[in-house]
CSV table of C-alpha atoms in Angstrom, one decimal:
chain,number,residue,atom,x,y,z
A,1,MET,CA,21.9,13.1,69.1
A,2,HIS,CA,19.7,13.8,66.3
A,3,PRO,CA,21.6,16.0,63.5
A,4,TRP,CA,18.8,18.5,63.2
A,5,LEU,CA,18.8,19.2,67.0
A,6,ALA,CA,22.7,19.2,67.2
A,7,ASP,CA,22.4,21.9,64.3
A,8,GLN,CA,19.9,24.0,66.2
A,9,LEU,CA,21.9,23.8,69.5
A,10,LYS,CA,25.2,25.1,67.6
A,11,ARG,CA,23.2,27.9,65.9
A,12,HIS,CA,21.9,29.3,69.1
A,13,PHE,CA,24.3,28.5,71.7
A,14,GLY,CA,27.6,28.2,69.7
A,15,SER,CA,28.1,24.5,70.5
A,16,ASN,CA,26.2,21.3,70.5
A,17,ASP,CA,27.6,20.0,73.8
A,18,ILE,CA,24.9,19.6,76.2
A,19,ASN,CA,27.0,19.7,79.2
A,20,ALA,CA,28.8,22.9,78.1
A,21,ILE,CA,25.5,24.4,77.3
A,22,ALA,CA,23.4,23.4,80.3
A,23,PRO,CA,25.2,21.9,83.3
A,24,ASP,CA,21.9,21.1,85.0
A,25,PRO,CA,21.4,17.4,84.6
A,26,ARG,CA,17.6,18.0,84.3
A,27,TRP,CA,18.1,20.1,81.4
A,28,ALA,CA,20.4,17.5,79.9
A,29,ASN,CA,17.7,14.7,80.4
A,30,PHE,CA,15.2,16.9,78.7
A,31,LEU,CA,17.5,17.5,75.6
A,32,ASP,CA,18.0,13.7,75.6
A,33,GLU,CA,14.2,13.1,75.5
A,34,ILE,CA,13.6,15.5,72.8
A,35,CYS,CA,16.6,13.9,70.8
A,36,GLU,CA,15.0,10.5,71.3
A,37,THR,CA,11.6,11.7,70.1
A,38,TYR,CA,13.4,13.2,66.9
A,39,GLU,CA,15.3,10.0,66.3
A,40,ASP,CA,11.9,7.9,66.7
A,41,ASP,CA,10.2,10.4,64.4
A,42,GLU,CA,13.0,10.0,61.9
A,43,ALA,CA,12.7,6.2,62.1
A,44,GLN,CA,9.1,6.3,61.5
A,45,ARG,CA,9.5,8.6,58.5
A,46,GLN,CA,11.8,6.2,57.1
A,47,THR,CA,9.6,3.3,57.6
A,48,ILE,CA,6.7,5.1,55.9
A,49,ALA,CA,9.0,6.3,53.2
A,50,SER,CA,9.9,2.7,52.7
A,51,GLN,CA,6.3,1.6,52.6
A,52,LEU,CA,5.2,4.2,50.2
A,53,SER,CA,8.2,3.3,47.9
A,54,GLU,CA,7.0,-0.3,48.0
A,55,ARG,CA,3.3,0.6,47.6
A,56,ASN,CA,4.3,2.9,44.5
A,57,ASP,CA,6.3,0.0,43.1
A,58,LEU,CA,3.3,-2.2,43.6
A,59,LEU,CA,1.0,0.3,41.9
A,60,ALA,CA,3.3,0.8,39.1
A,61,ASN,CA,3.7,-3.1,38.6
A,62,GLU,CA,-0.2,-3.3,38.8
A,63,LEU,CA,-0.5,-0.4,36.3
A,64,LYS,CA,2.0,-2.2,33.8
A,65,ASP,CA,0.0,-5.4,34.2
A,66,ARG,CA,-3.2,-3.7,33.6
A,67,LEU,CA,-2.0,-1.9,30.4
A,68,ALA,CA,-0.5,-5.3,29.3
A,69,ALA,CA,-4.1,-6.9,29.9
A,70,GLN,CA,-5.5,-3.9,27.9
A,71,ARG,CA,-3.4,-4.3,25.0
A,72,MET,CA,-4.1,-8.0,25.1
A,73,LEU,CA,-7.9,-7.3,25.3
A,74,GLN,CA,-7.5,-5.0,22.3
A,75,ARG,CA,-5.8,-7.7,20.3
A,76,GLU,CA,-8.1,-10.3,21.3
A,77,LYS,CA,-11.1,-8.1,20.3
A,78,ALA,CA,-9.3,-7.2,16.9
A,79,GLU,CA,-8.9,-11.1,16.4
A,80,GLN,CA,-12.6,-11.5,17.4
A,81,ASP,CA,-13.6,-8.9,14.9
A,82,ALA,CA,-11.5,-10.5,12.1
A,83,LEU,CA,-13.2,-13.9,13.0
A,84,ILE,CA,-16.4,-12.5,13.0
A,85,ARG,CA,-15.9,-11.0,9.5
A,86,LYS,CA,-14.5,-14.4,8.3
A,87,LEU,CA,-17.5,-16.1,9.7
A,88,GLU,CA,-19.9,-13.6,8.0
A,89,ASP,CA,-18.0,-14.1,4.7
A,90,ALA,CA,-18.3,-17.8,5.0
A,91,HIS,CA,-22.0,-17.5,5.9
A,92,ASN,CA,-22.7,-15.4,2.9
A,93,GLN,CA,-20.7,-17.7,0.7
A,94,LEU,CA,-22.8,-20.6,2.1
A,95,LEU,CA,-26.0,-18.6,1.5
A,96,GLN,CA,-25.0,-17.9,-2.1
A,97,SER,CA,-24.0,-21.7,-2.6
A,98,GLU,CA,-27.5,-22.7,-1.3
A,99,LYS,CA,-29.1,-20.2,-3.5
A,100,MET,CA,-27.1,-21.5,-6.5
A,101,ALA,CA,-28.1,-25.1,-5.4
A,102,SER,CA,-31.7,-24.1,-5.3
A,103,ILE,CA,-31.6,-22.4,-8.7
A,104,GLY,CA,-29.9,-25.5,-10.2
A,105,GLN,CA,-32.7,-27.9,-8.8
A,106,LEU,CA,-35.4,-25.4,-10.2
A,107,ALA,CA,-33.5,-25.1,-13.4
A,108,ALA,CA,-35.6,-27.3,-15.5
A,109,GLY,CA,-38.8,-25.8,-14.2
A,110,VAL,CA,-37.7,-22.3,-15.0
A,111,ALA,CA,-36.5,-23.3,-18.4
A,112,HIS,CA,-39.9,-24.8,-19.0
A,113,GLU,CA,-41.6,-21.5,-17.8
A,114,ILE,CA,-39.4,-19.6,-20.2
A,115,ASN,CA,-40.0,-22.0,-23.1
A,116,ASN,CA,-43.6,-22.0,-23.0
A,117,PRO,CA,-44.1,-18.1,-23.8
A,118,ILE,CA,-41.0,-18.5,-26.2
A,119,GLY,CA,-42.9,-21.2,-28.0
A,120,PHE,CA,-46.0,-19.3,-28.6
A,121,VAL,CA,-44.2,-16.0,-29.5
A,122,SER,CA,-42.2,-18.2,-32.0
A,123,SER,CA,-45.5,-19.6,-33.4
A,124,ASN,CA,-47.0,-16.2,-33.4
A,125,LEU,CA,-44.3,-14.8,-35.5
A,126,THR,CA,-44.7,-17.4,-38.1
A,127,SER,CA,-48.4,-16.7,-38.4
A,128,LEU,CA,-47.3,-13.0,-38.4
A,129,ARG,CA,-44.9,-13.6,-41.4
A,130,GLU,CA,-47.8,-15.1,-43.4
A,131,TYR,CA,-50.2,-12.3,-42.4
A,132,VAL,CA,-47.6,-9.7,-43.5
A,133,ASN,CA,-47.1,-11.4,-46.8
A,134,ASP,CA,-50.9,-11.3,-47.4
A,135,LEU,CA,-50.9,-7.6,-46.5
A,136,LEU,CA,-48.1,-6.8,-48.8
A,137,ARG,CA,-50.0,-8.6,-51.6
A,138,VAL,CA,-53.0,-6.7,-50.8
A,139,VAL,CA,-51.2,-3.4,-51.0
A,140,THR,CA,-49.6,-4.4,-54.2
A,141,ALA,CA,-52.8,-5.3,-55.8
A,142,PHE,CA,-54.4,-2.0,-54.5
A,143,GLU,CA,-51.5,0.1,-56.1
A,144,GLN,CA,-52.2,-1.8,-59.3
A,145,SER,CA,-55.9,-1.1,-59.2
A,146,ILE,CA,-55.3,2.8,-58.8
A,147,GLU,CA,-53.2,2.6,-61.9
A,148,ASP,CA,-55.5,0.3,-63.7
A,149,PRO,CA,-59.1,0.3,-62.8
A,150,THR,CA,-59.6,-3.0,-64.5
A,151,GLN,CA,-57.7,-4.7,-61.6
A,152,LYS,CA,-60.3,-3.6,-58.9
A,153,ALA,CA,-62.1,-7.1,-59.4
A,154,ALA,CA,-58.9,-8.9,-58.7
A,155,LEU,CA,-58.2,-6.7,-55.7
A,156,GLN,CA,-61.6,-7.5,-54.2
A,157,LYS,CA,-61.1,-11.2,-54.9
A,158,LEU,CA,-57.7,-11.0,-53.2
A,159,ILE,CA,-59.0,-9.2,-50.0
A,160,LYS,CA,-61.7,-12.0,-49.8
A,161,ASP,CA,-59.2,-14.7,-50.2
A,162,VAL,CA,-56.8,-13.5,-47.5
A,163,ASP,CA,-59.7,-12.7,-45.2
A,164,LEU,CA,-58.5,-9.0,-44.7
A,165,GLU,CA,-61.1,-8.5,-42.0
A,166,PHE,CA,-59.8,-11.6,-39.9
A,167,LEU,CA,-56.1,-10.2,-40.6
A,168,ARG,CA,-57.0,-6.9,-39.0
A,169,GLU,CA,-58.2,-8.5,-35.8
A,170,ASP,CA,-55.8,-11.4,-35.5
A,171,VAL,CA,-52.6,-9.3,-36.2
A,172,VAL,CA,-53.5,-7.2,-33.2
A,173,SER,CA,-54.2,-10.3,-31.1
A,174,LEU,CA,-50.9,-12.0,-32.1
A,175,MET,CA,-49.0,-8.7,-31.2
A,176,SER,CA,-50.6,-8.6,-27.8
A,177,GLU,CA,-49.8,-12.1,-27.1
A,178,CYS,CA,-46.3,-11.8,-28.1
A,179,GLN,CA,-45.8,-8.8,-26.0
A,180,ASP,CA,-47.3,-10.8,-23.0
A,181,GLY,CA,-45.1,-13.9,-23.7
A,182,ILE,CA,-42.0,-11.5,-23.8
A,183,GLY,CA,-43.1,-9.8,-20.5
A,184,ARG,CA,-43.4,-13.0,-18.8
A,185,VAL,CA,-39.9,-14.1,-20.0
A,186,ARG,CA,-38.5,-10.6,-18.9
A,187,GLN,CA,-40.1,-11.0,-15.6
A,188,ILE,CA,-38.8,-14.5,-15.0
A,189,VAL,CA,-35.4,-13.4,-16.1
A,190,GLN,CA,-35.5,-10.4,-13.7
A,191,ASP,CA,-36.8,-12.4,-10.8
A,192,LEU,CA,-34.1,-15.1,-11.3
A,193,LYS,CA,-31.4,-12.2,-11.5
A,194,ASP,CA,-32.7,-10.5,-8.3
A,195,PHE,CA,-32.9,-13.9,-6.5
A,196,SER,CA,-29.4,-15.0,-7.7
A,197,HIS,CA,-27.4,-11.8,-7.4
A,198,VAL,CA,-24.7,-11.8,-4.7
A,199,ASP,CA,-26.0,-9.4,-2.0
A,200,HIS,CA,-23.5,-7.6,0.4
A,201,GLY,CA,-26.0,-7.1,3.2
A,202,GLU,CA,-27.8,-4.1,1.9
A,203,TRP,CA,-30.5,-3.3,4.3
A,204,VAL,CA,-33.4,-1.5,2.6
A,205,VAL,CA,-37.0,-0.8,3.2
A,206,SER,CA,-39.0,-3.5,1.3
A,207,ASP,CA,-42.5,-4.9,0.4
A,208,LEU,CA,-42.7,-8.5,1.5
A,209,HIS,CA,-45.6,-9.1,-0.7
A,210,LYS,CA,-43.5,-8.1,-3.8
A,211,GLY,CA,-40.8,-10.7,-2.7
A,212,LEU,CA,-43.4,-13.3,-2.2
A,213,GLU,CA,-44.7,-12.7,-5.7
A,214,SER,CA,-41.3,-12.7,-7.2
A,215,THR,CA,-40.4,-15.9,-5.3
A,216,LEU,CA,-43.6,-17.5,-6.6
A,217,ASN,CA,-42.8,-16.7,-10.1
A,218,ILE,CA,-39.5,-18.5,-9.8
A,219,VAL,CA,-40.8,-21.7,-8.1
A,220,SER,CA,-44.0,-21.7,-10.1
A,221,ASN,CA,-43.2,-24.7,-12.0
A,222,GLU,CA,-42.1,-26.6,-8.9
A,223,ILE,CA,-45.6,-26.0,-7.6
A,224,LYS,CA,-48.4,-25.9,-10.2
A,225,TYR,CA,-48.5,-29.5,-10.9
A,226,LYS,CA,-48.6,-30.4,-7.1
A,227,ALA,CA,-50.8,-27.6,-5.4
A,228,THR,CA,-53.1,-24.8,-5.8
A,229,VAL,CA,-51.6,-21.6,-4.2
A,230,GLU,CA,-54.0,-19.6,-2.1
A,231,LYS,CA,-53.0,-16.1,-1.1
A,232,HIS,CA,-54.5,-14.3,1.8
A,233,PHE,CA,-52.4,-11.3,2.3
A,234,GLY,CA,-53.2,-8.7,5.0
A,235,LYS,CA,-52.1,-5.1,5.3
A,236,ILE,CA,-48.5,-5.0,6.4
A,237,PRO,CA,-46.0,-2.2,6.4
A,238,GLU,CA,-42.8,-2.2,4.4
A,239,ILE,CA,-39.8,-3.2,6.7
A,240,PRO,CA,-36.0,-2.7,6.7
A,241,CYS,CA,-34.5,-6.0,5.6
A,242,ILE,CA,-32.2,-7.6,3.2
A,243,GLY,CA,-34.9,-8.6,0.7
A,244,SER,CA,-33.1,-11.3,-1.3
A,245,GLN,CA,-32.3,-13.1,1.8
A,246,LEU,CA,-35.9,-13.2,2.9
A,247,ASN,CA,-36.9,-14.3,-0.7
A,248,GLN,CA,-34.6,-17.2,-0.3
A,249,VAL,CA,-36.4,-18.0,3.0
A,250,PHE,CA,-39.8,-17.9,1.2
A,251,MET,CA,-38.5,-20.0,-1.5
A,252,ASN,CA,-37.4,-22.8,0.8
A,253,LEU,CA,-40.8,-22.7,2.6
A,254,LEU,CA,-42.6,-22.7,-0.5
A,255,VAL,CA,-40.5,-25.6,-2.2
A,256,ASN,CA,-40.7,-27.7,0.9
A,257,ALA,CA,-44.5,-27.3,1.1
A,258,ALA,CA,-44.5,-28.5,-2.6
A,259,HIS,CA,-42.6,-31.5,-1.7
A,260,ALA,CA,-44.6,-32.4,1.2
A,261,ILE,CA,-47.7,-32.9,-1.0
A,262,LYS,CA,-47.7,-36.2,-2.8
A,263,GLU,CA,-50.7,-35.5,-4.9
A,264,LYS,CA,-52.8,-32.3,-5.9
A,265,GLY,CA,-53.0,-30.4,-2.6
A,266,ILE,CA,-53.2,-26.6,-1.5
A,267,ILE,CA,-50.4,-24.2,-0.4
A,268,THR,CA,-51.8,-21.2,1.7
A,269,ILE,CA,-49.7,-18.1,1.9
A,270,SER,CA,-51.0,-15.7,4.7
A,271,SER,CA,-49.6,-12.4,6.0
A,272,GLY,CA,-50.4,-9.9,8.7
A,273,ALA,CA,-49.0,-7.5,11.3
A,274,GLN,CA,-49.5,-7.5,15.0
A,275,GLU,CA,-48.0,-5.3,17.8
A,276,GLY,CA,-44.8,-4.1,16.0
A,277,TRP,CA,-44.4,-7.4,14.2
A,278,VAL,CA,-45.3,-8.5,10.7
A,279,TRP,CA,-45.7,-12.2,9.8
A,280,VAL,CA,-45.9,-14.3,6.8
A,281,ALA,CA,-47.1,-18.0,7.0
A,282,VAL,CA,-46.7,-20.9,4.5
A,283,ALA,CA,-49.0,-23.6,5.2
A,284,ASP,CA,-49.7,-26.8,3.2
A,285,ASN,CA,-52.0,-29.9,3.5
A,286,GLY,CA,-49.2,-32.5,2.9
A,287,SER,CA,-47.7,-35.4,4.6
A,288,GLY,CA,-46.7,-33.4,7.8
A,289,ILE,CA,-43.4,-33.8,9.9
A,290,ALA,CA,-42.8,-36.7,12.2
A,291,PRO,CA,-42.7,-35.6,16.0
A,292,GLU,CA,-39.2,-37.0,16.2
A,293,ASN,CA,-38.0,-35.0,13.3
A,294,LEU,CA,-39.7,-31.9,14.1
A,295,LYS,CA,-36.9,-30.5,16.6
A,296,ARG,CA,-34.1,-31.4,14.0
A,297,ILE,CA,-35.6,-29.7,11.0
A,298,PHE,CA,-33.3,-26.5,11.5
A,299,ASP,CA,-30.0,-28.7,12.1
A,300,PRO,CA,-27.7,-28.2,9.2
A,301,PHE,CA,-27.6,-31.1,6.7
A,302,PHE,CA,-30.6,-32.7,8.2
A,303,THR,CA,-33.2,-33.7,5.6
A,304,THR,CA,-35.7,-36.5,5.0
A,305,LYS,CA,-35.8,-36.1,1.3
A,306,PRO,CA,-34.2,-38.5,-1.1
A,307,VAL,CA,-30.7,-38.1,-2.4
A,308,GLY,CA,-30.6,-35.3,-5.1
A,309,LYS,CA,-33.8,-33.8,-3.8
A,310,GLY,CA,-32.2,-31.4,-1.3
A,311,THR,CA,-29.0,-30.1,0.4
A,312,GLY,CA,-30.2,-30.1,4.2
A,313,LEU,CA,-29.3,-26.6,4.4
A,314,GLY,CA,-32.4,-24.8,3.3
A,315,LEU,CA,-34.2,-24.7,6.7
A,316,SER,CA,-31.2,-24.3,8.7
A,317,LEU,CA,-29.9,-21.2,6.5
A,318,SER,CA,-33.7,-19.9,6.7
A,319,TYR,CA,-33.5,-20.0,10.4
A,320,GLY,CA,-30.0,-18.0,10.5
A,321,ILE,CA,-31.5,-15.4,8.2
A,322,VAL,CA,-34.5,-14.8,10.2
A,323,GLN,CA,-32.6,-14.6,13.4
A,324,LYS,CA,-30.3,-12.1,11.7
A,325,HIS,CA,-33.5,-10.0,11.1
A,326,GLY,CA,-34.2,-10.3,14.8
A,327,GLY,CA,-37.2,-12.5,14.0
A,328,ARG,CA,-38.4,-15.9,15.0
A,329,ILE,CA,-39.9,-19.1,13.1
A,330,GLU,CA,-42.8,-20.9,14.5
A,331,VAL,CA,-43.6,-24.4,13.4
A,332,THR,CA,-46.8,-26.5,13.7
A,333,SER,CA,-47.2,-29.8,12.0
A,334,GLU,CA,-49.5,-33.0,12.2
A,335,LEU,CA,-48.8,-36.1,10.3
A,336,GLY,CA,-51.2,-36.7,7.5
A,337,LYS,CA,-52.8,-33.1,7.8
A,338,GLY,CA,-50.0,-30.8,6.9
A,339,THR,CA,-47.4,-28.2,8.3
A,340,GLN,CA,-47.3,-24.5,8.6
A,341,PHE,CA,-44.2,-22.3,9.0
A,342,THR,CA,-44.7,-18.9,10.4
A,343,VAL,CA,-42.0,-16.0,10.0
A,344,TRP,CA,-42.2,-13.3,12.5
A,345,LEU,CA,-40.1,-10.2,11.6
A,346,PRO,CA,-39.8,-6.9,13.5
A,347,SER,CA,-41.5,-3.9,11.6
A,348,GLU,CA,-38.8,-1.7,13.0
A,349,GLN,CA,-35.2,-2.7,14.0
A,350,LYS,CA,-31.9,-1.1,14.6
A,351,GLN,CA,-28.9,-2.8,12.8
A,352,THR,CA,-26.1,-3.7,15.2
A,353,GLU,CA,-22.3,-3.3,14.5
A,354,HIS,CA,-21.9,-6.8,12.8
A,355,GLY,CA,-25.0,-6.5,10.5
A,356,GLY,CA,-27.7,-8.1,12.8
A,357,VAL,CA,-30.3,-6.1,14.7
A,358,ASP,CA,-30.9,-5.8,18.3
A,359,ALA,CA,-34.6,-6.8,18.4
A,360,LYS,CA,-35.0,-9.6,20.8
A,361,ALA,CA,-37.0,-12.5,19.4
A,362,PRO,CA,-37.9,-15.7,21.4
A,363,ALA,CA,-36.7,-19.0,20.5
A,364,VAL,CA,-38.2,-21.0,17.9
A,365,ASN,CA,-41.5,-22.5,18.7
A,366,MET,CA,-42.3,-25.9,17.5
A,367,ALA,CA,-45.6,-27.7,18.2
């Protein structure tokens, strides 16, 4: 008999003996059926309780596994973030190394560009020293003529001998030339400083035309004996970017254009804006790129230049920089006619967590 039923019978009838409570066999059979029903229910409850316990244990294990997996994912994410930072540091170091290598290759030309204005400033200072001496002699003679009127004739002769009228004009001209020369040196040094400084990924709104002019000033000696530069700048907005890195892209394209020209040629720099994008194109009428090399020009360390003429990293790093800015590079080239590189950059872009931008740019187009 089920314990609960036995308790109820004893409570109400003073005994749980069915025969004593109800001698009628039918009543005893009825109570037996009730007892069996209670026992079946109890068995089912125990089965369900066992199943629930097993299910709870399974859910607890699943929760434990999920928490462990979540902790593992968090560790992996932290490791990935650390790896990304290391890769960014390595990439920045590589950019800086390439930048220094480029400056090293251009050093002789830059030194020549600085030496020219320094040379004529030095020459002008020599002439100015002579002019100052002559002017001081005139001043002395003038003072003497004031004290002794008989010295007036000597003063007039001295004025004629030193050509005072010429001195007045030439001193102003020499001073203007010196200021211009020093200004040129200051600008070259400033452009070098801006180009070579270690940037930390500062995104600022910049004028690409100013960056192009600054870069042209640095590579001037590399270009001016090989090509004439034609500028066709369109109206473009200032864009958020890392200016020093884009200047490195422009320098690589300009130097490559100069190297592609064997004799006197033309390098054309164009710019414009179109449907949320700005573009800068650097074209030359040099030797062009062979079709079999065209698809490899952005590969690291690939170069067709002779040893010592390039590192093979310029275009590869340029491609990475443009991609980081959410842009793309298009290349068209024909052997014997020349090459054009066009850099497309979004005029507005949102910086991502790891320093790139979320603008989606098509893949590199090579024709």
